PDB file of N, CA and C in Angstrom:
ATOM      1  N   UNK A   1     -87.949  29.417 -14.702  1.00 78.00           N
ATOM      2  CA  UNK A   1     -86.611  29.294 -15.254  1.00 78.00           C
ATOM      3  C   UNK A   1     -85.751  30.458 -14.770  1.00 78.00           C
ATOM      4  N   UNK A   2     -84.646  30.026 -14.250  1.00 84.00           N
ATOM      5  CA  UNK A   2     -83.566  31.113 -14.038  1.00 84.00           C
ATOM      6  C   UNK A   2     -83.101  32.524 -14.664  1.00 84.00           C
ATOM      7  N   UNK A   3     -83.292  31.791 -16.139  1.00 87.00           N
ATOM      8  CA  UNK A   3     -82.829  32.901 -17.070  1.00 87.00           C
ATOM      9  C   UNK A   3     -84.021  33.257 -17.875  1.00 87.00           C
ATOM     10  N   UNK A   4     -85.138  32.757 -17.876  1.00 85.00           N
ATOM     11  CA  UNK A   4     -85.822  34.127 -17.793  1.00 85.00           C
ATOM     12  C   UNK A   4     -85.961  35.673 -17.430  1.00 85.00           C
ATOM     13  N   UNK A   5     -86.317  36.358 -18.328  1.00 88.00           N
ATOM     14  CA  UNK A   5     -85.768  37.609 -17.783  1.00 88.00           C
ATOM     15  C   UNK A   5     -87.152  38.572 -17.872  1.00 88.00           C
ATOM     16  N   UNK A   6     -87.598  39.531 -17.359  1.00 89.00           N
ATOM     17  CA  UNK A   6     -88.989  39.935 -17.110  1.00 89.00           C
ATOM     18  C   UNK A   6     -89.591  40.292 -18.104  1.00 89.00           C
ATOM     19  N   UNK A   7     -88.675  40.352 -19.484  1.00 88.00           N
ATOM     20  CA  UNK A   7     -89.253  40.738 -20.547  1.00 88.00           C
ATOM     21  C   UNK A   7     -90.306  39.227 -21.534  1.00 88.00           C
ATOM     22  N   UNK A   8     -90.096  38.236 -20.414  1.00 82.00           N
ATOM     23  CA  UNK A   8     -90.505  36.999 -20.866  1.00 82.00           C
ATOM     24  C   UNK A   8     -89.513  36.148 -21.827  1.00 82.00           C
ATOM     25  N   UNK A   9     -88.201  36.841 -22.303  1.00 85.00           N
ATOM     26  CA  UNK A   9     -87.745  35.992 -23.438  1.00 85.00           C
ATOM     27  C   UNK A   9     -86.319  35.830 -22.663  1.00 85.00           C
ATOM     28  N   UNK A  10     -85.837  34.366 -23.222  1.00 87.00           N
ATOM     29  CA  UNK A  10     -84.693  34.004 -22.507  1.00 87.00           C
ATOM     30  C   UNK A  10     -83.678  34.550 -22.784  1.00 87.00           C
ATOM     31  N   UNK A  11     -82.570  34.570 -21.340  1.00 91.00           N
ATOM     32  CA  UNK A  11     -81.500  35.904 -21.528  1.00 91.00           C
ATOM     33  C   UNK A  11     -80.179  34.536 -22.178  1.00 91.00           C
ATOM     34  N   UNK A  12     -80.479  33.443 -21.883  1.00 90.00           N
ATOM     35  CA  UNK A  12     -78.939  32.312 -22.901  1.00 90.00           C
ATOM     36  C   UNK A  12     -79.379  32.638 -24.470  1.00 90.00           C
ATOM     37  N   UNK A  13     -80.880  32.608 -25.015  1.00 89.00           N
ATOM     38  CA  UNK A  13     -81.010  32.646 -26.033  1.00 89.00           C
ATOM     39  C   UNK A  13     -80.707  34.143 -26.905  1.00 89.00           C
ATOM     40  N   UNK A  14     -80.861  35.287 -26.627  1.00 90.00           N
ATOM     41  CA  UNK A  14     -80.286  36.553 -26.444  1.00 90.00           C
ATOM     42  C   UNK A  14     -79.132  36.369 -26.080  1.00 90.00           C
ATOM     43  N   UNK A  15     -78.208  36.031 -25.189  1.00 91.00           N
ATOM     44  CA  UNK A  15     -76.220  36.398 -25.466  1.00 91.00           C
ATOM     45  C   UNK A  15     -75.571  35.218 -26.760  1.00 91.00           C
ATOM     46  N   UNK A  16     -76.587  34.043 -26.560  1.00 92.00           N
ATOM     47  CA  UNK A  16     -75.835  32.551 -27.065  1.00 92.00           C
ATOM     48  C   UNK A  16     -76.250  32.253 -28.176  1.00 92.00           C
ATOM     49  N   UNK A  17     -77.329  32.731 -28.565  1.00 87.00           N
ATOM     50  CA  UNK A  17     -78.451  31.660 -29.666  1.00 87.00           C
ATOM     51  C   UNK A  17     -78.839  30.726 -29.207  1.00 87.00           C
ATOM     52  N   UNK A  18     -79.496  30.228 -30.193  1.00 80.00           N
ATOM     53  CA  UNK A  18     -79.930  28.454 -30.320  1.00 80.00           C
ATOM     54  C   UNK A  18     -78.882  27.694 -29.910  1.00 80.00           C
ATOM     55  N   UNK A  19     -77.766  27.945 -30.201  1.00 85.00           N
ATOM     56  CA  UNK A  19     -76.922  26.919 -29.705  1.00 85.00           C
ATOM     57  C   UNK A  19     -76.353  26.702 -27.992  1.00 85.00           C
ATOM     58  N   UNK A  20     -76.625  27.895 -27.774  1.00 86.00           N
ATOM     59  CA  UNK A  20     -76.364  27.455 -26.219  1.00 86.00           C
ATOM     60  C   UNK A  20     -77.176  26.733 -25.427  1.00 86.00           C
ATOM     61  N   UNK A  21     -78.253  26.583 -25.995  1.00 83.00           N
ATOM     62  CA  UNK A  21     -79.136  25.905 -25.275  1.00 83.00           C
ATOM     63  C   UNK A  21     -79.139  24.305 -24.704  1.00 83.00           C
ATOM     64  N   UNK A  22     -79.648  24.074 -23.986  1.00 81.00           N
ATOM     65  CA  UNK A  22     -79.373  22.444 -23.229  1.00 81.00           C
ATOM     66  C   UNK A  22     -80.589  21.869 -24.215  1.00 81.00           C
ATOM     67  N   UNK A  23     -80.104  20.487 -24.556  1.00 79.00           N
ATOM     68  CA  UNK A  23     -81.364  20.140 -25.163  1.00 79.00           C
ATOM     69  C   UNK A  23     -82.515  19.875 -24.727  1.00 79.00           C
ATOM     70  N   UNK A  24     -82.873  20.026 -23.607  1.00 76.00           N
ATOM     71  CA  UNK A  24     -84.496  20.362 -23.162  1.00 76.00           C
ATOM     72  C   UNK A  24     -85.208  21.720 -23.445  1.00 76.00           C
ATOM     73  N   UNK A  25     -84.447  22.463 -23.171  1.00 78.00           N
ATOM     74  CA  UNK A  25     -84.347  24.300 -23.863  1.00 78.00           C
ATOM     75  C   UNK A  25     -84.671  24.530 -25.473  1.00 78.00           C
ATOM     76  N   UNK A  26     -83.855  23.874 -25.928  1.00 77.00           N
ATOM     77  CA  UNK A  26     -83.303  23.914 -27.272  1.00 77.00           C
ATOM     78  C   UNK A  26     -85.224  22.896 -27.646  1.00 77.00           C
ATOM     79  N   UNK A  27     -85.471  21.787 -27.769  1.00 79.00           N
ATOM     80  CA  UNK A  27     -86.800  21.034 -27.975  1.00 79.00           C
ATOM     81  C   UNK A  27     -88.018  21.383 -27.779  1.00 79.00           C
ATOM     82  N   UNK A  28     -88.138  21.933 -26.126  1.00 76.00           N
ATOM     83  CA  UNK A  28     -89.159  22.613 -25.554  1.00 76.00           C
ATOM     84  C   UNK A  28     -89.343  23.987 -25.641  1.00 76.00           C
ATOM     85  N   UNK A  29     -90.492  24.375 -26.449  1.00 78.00           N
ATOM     86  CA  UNK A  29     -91.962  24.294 -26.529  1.00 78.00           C
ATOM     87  C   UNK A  29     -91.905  23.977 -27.801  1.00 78.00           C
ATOM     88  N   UNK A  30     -90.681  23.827 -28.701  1.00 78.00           N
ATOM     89  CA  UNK A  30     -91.074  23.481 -29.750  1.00 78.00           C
ATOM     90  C   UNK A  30     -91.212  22.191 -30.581  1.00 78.00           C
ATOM     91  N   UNK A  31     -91.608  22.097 -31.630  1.00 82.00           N
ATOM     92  CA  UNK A  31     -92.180  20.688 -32.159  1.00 82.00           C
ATOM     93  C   UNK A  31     -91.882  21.096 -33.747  1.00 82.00           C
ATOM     94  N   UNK A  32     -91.988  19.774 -34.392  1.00 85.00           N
ATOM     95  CA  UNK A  32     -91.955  19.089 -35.730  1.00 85.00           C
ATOM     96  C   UNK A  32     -92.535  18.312 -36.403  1.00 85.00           C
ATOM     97  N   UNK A  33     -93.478  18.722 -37.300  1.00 86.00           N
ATOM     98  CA  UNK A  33     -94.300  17.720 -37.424  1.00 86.00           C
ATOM     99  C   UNK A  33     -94.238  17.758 -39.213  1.00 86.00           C
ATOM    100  N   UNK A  34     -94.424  16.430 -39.922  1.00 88.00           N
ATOM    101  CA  UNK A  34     -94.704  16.672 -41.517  1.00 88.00           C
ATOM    102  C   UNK A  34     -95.852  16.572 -41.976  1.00 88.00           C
ATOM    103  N   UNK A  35     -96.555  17.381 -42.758  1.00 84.00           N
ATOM    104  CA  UNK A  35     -98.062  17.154 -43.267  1.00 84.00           C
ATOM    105  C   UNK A  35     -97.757  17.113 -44.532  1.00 84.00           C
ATOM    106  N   UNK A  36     -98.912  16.121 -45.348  1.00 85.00           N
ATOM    107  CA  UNK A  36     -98.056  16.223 -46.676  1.00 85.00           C
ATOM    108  C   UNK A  36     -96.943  16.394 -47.070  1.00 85.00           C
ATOM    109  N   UNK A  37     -96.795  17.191 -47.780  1.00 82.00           N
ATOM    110  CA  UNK A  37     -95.110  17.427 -48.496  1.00 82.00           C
ATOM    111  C   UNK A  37     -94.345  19.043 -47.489  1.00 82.00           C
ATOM    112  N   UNK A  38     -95.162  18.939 -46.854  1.00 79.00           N
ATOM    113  CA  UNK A  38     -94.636  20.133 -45.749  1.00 79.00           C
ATOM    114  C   UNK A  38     -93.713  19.546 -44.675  1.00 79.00           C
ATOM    115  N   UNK A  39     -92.842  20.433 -44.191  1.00 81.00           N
ATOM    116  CA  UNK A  39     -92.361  20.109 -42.858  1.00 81.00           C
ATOM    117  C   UNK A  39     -92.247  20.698 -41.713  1.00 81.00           C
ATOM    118  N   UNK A  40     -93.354  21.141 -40.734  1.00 80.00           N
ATOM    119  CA  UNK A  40     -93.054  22.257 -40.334  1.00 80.00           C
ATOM    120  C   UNK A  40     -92.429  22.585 -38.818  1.00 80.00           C
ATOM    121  N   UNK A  41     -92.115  23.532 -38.443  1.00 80.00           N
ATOM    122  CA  UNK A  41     -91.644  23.746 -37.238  1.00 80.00           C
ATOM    123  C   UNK A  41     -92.275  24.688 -36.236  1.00 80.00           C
ATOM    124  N   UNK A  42     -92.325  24.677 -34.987  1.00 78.00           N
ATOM    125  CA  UNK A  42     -92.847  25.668 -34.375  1.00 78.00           C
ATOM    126  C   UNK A  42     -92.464  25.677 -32.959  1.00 78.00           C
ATOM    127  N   UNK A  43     -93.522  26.625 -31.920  1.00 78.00           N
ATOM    128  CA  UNK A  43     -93.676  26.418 -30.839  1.00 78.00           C
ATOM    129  C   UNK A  43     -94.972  26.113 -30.091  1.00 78.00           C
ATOM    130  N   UNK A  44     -95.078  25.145 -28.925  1.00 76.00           N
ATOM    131  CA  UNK A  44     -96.570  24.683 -28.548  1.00 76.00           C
ATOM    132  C   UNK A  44     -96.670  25.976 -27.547  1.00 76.00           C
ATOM    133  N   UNK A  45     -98.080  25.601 -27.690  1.00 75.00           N
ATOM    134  CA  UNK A  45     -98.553  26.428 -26.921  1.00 75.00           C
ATOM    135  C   UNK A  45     -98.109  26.711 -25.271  1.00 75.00           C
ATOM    136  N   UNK A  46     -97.337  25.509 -24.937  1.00 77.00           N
ATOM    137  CA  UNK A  46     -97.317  25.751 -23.317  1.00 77.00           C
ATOM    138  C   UNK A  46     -96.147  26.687 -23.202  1.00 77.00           C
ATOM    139  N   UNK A  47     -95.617  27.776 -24.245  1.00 76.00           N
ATOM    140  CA  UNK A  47     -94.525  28.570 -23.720  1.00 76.00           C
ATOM    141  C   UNK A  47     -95.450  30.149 -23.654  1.00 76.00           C
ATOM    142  N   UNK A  48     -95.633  30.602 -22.835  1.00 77.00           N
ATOM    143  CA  UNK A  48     -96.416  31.890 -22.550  1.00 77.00           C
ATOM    144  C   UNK A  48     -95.982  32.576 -22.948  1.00 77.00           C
ATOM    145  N   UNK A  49     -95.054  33.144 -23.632  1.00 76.00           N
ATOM    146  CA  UNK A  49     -93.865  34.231 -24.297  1.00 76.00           C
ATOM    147  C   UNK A  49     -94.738  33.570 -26.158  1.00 76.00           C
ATOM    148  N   UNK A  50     -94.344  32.439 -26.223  1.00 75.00           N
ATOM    149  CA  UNK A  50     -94.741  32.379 -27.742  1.00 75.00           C
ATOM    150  C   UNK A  50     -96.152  32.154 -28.230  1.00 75.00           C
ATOM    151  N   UNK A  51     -97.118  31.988 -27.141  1.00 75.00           N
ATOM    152  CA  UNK A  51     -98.010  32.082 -27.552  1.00 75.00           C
ATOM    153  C   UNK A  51     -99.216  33.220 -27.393  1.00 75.00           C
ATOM    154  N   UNK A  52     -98.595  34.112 -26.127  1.00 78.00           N
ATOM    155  CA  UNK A  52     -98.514  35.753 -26.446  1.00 78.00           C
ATOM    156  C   UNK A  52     -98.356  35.953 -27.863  1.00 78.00           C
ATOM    157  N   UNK A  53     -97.319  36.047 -28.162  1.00 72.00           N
ATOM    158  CA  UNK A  53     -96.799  36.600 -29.741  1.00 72.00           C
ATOM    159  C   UNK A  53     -97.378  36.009 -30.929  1.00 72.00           C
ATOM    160  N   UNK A  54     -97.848  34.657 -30.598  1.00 70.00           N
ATOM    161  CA  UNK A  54     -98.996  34.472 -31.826  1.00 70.00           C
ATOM    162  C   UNK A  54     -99.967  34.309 -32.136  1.00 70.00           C
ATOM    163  N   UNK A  55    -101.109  34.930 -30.771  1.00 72.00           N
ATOM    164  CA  UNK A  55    -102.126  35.210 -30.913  1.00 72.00           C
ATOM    165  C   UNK A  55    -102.849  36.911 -30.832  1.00 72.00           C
ATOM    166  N   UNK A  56    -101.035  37.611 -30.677  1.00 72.00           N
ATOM    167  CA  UNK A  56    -101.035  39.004 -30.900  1.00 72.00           C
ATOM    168  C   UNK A  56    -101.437  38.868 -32.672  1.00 72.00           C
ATOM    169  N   UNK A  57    -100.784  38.035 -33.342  1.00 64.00           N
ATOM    170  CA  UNK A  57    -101.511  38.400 -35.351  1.00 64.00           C
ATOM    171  C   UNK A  57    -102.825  37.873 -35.277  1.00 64.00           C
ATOM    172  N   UNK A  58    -102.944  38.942 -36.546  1.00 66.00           N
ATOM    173  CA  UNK A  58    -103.977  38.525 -37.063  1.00 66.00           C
ATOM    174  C   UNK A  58    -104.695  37.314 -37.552  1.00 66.00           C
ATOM    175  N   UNK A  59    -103.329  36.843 -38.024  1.00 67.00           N
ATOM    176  CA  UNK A  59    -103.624  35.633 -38.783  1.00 67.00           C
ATOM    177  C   UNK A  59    -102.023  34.882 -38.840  1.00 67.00           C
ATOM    178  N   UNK A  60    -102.395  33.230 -39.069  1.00 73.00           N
ATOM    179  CA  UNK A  60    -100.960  33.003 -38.334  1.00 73.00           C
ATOM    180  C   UNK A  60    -100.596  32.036 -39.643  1.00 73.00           C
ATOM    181  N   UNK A  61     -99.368  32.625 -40.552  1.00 79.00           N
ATOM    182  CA  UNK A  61     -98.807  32.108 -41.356  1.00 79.00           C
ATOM    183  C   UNK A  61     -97.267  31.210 -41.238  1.00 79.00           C
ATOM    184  N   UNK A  62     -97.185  30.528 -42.655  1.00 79.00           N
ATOM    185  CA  UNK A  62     -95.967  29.675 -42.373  1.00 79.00           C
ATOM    186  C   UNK A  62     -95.054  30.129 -43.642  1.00 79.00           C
ATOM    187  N   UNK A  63     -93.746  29.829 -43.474  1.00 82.00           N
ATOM    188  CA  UNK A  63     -92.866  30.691 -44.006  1.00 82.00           C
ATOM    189  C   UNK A  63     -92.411  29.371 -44.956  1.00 82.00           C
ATOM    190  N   UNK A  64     -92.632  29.310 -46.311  1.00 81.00           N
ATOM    191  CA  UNK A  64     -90.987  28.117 -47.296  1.00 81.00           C
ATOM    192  C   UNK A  64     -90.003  28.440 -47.138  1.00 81.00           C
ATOM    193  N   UNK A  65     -89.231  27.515 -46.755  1.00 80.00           N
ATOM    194  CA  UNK A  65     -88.090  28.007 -46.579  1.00 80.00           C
ATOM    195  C   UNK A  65     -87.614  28.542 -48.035  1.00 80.00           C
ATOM    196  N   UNK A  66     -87.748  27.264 -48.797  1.00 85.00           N
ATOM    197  CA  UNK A  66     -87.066  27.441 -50.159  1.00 85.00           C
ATOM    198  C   UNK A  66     -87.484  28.285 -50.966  1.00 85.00           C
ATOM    199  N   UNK A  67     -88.291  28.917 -50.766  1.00 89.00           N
ATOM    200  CA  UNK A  67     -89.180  30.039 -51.894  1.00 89.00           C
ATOM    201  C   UNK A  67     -89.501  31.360 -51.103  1.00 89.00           C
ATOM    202  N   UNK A  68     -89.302  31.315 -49.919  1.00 88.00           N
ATOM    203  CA  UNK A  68     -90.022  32.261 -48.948  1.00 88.00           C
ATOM    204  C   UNK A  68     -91.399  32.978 -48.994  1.00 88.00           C
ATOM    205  N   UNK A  69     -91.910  32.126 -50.216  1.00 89.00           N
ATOM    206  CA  UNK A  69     -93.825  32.407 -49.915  1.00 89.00           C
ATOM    207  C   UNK A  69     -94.288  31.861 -48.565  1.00 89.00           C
ATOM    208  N   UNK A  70     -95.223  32.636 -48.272  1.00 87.00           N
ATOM    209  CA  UNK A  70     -96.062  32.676 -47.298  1.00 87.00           C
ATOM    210  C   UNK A  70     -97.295  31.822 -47.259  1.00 87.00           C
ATOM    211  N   UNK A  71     -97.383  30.865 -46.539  1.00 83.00           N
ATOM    212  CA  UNK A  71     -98.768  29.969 -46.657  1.00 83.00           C
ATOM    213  C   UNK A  71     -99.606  29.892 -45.333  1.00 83.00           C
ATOM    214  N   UNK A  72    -101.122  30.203 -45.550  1.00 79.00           N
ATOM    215  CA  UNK A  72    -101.733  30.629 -44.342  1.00 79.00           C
ATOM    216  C   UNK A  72    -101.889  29.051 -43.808  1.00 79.00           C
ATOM    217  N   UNK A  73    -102.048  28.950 -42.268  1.00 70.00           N
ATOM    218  CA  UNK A  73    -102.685  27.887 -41.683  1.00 70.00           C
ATOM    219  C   UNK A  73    -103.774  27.287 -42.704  1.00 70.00           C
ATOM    220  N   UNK A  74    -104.616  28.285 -43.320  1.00 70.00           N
ATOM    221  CA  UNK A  74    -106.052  27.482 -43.859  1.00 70.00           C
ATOM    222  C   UNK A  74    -105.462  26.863 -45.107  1.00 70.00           C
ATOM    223  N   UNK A  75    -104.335  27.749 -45.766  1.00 76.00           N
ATOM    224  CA  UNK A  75    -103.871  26.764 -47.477  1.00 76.00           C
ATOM    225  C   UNK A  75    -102.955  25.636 -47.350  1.00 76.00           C
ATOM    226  N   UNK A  76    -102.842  25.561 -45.968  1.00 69.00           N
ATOM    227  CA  UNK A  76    -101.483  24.190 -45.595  1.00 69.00           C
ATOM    228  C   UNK A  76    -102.979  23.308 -45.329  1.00 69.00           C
ATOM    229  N   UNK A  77    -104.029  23.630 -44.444  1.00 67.00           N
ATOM    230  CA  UNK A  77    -104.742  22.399 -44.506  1.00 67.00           C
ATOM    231  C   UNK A  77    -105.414  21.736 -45.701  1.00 67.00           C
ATOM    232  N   UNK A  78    -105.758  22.990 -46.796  1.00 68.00           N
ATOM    233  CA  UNK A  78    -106.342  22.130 -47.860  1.00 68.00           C
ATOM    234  C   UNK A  78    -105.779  21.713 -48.928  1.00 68.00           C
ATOM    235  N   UNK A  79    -104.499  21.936 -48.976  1.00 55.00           N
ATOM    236  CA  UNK A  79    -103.269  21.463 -49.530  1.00 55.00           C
ATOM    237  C   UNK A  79    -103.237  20.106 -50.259  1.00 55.00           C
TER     238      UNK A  79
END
């Protein structure tokens, strides 16, 4: 990608936000999926920048929006 920048993270998303993005930009690497009464959002693995950064934690949690508790991968599956 063009605007990649060597620090790995995109230089439209840094001046523009989310919104500047083209919608292939804006979709890709990320995904949406609902489990149960969850809805969640993320990024797949095929972006090398985000999946650096989330296999740098320890442990990889999800954020409510509406409550802002913290729920680990393992309490969303047995949910």
């Amino acid at each position: 990608c063009p605007f990649l920048k060597d620090s790995g993270l995109c230089k439209i998303i840094e001046e523009l936000g989310d919104d500047g993005l083209c919608d292939i930009c804006r979709l890709h690497p990320r995904f949406y999926e609902s489990i149960n009464d969850f809805n969640l959002a993320g990024v797949g693995l095929s972006c090398e920048k985000a999946s650096e950064l989330m296999f740098d934690k320890s442990s990889l949690d999800f954020i409510n929006c509406d409550t802002e508790e913290k729920i680990s991968f393992k309490e969303l599956l047995v949910e």
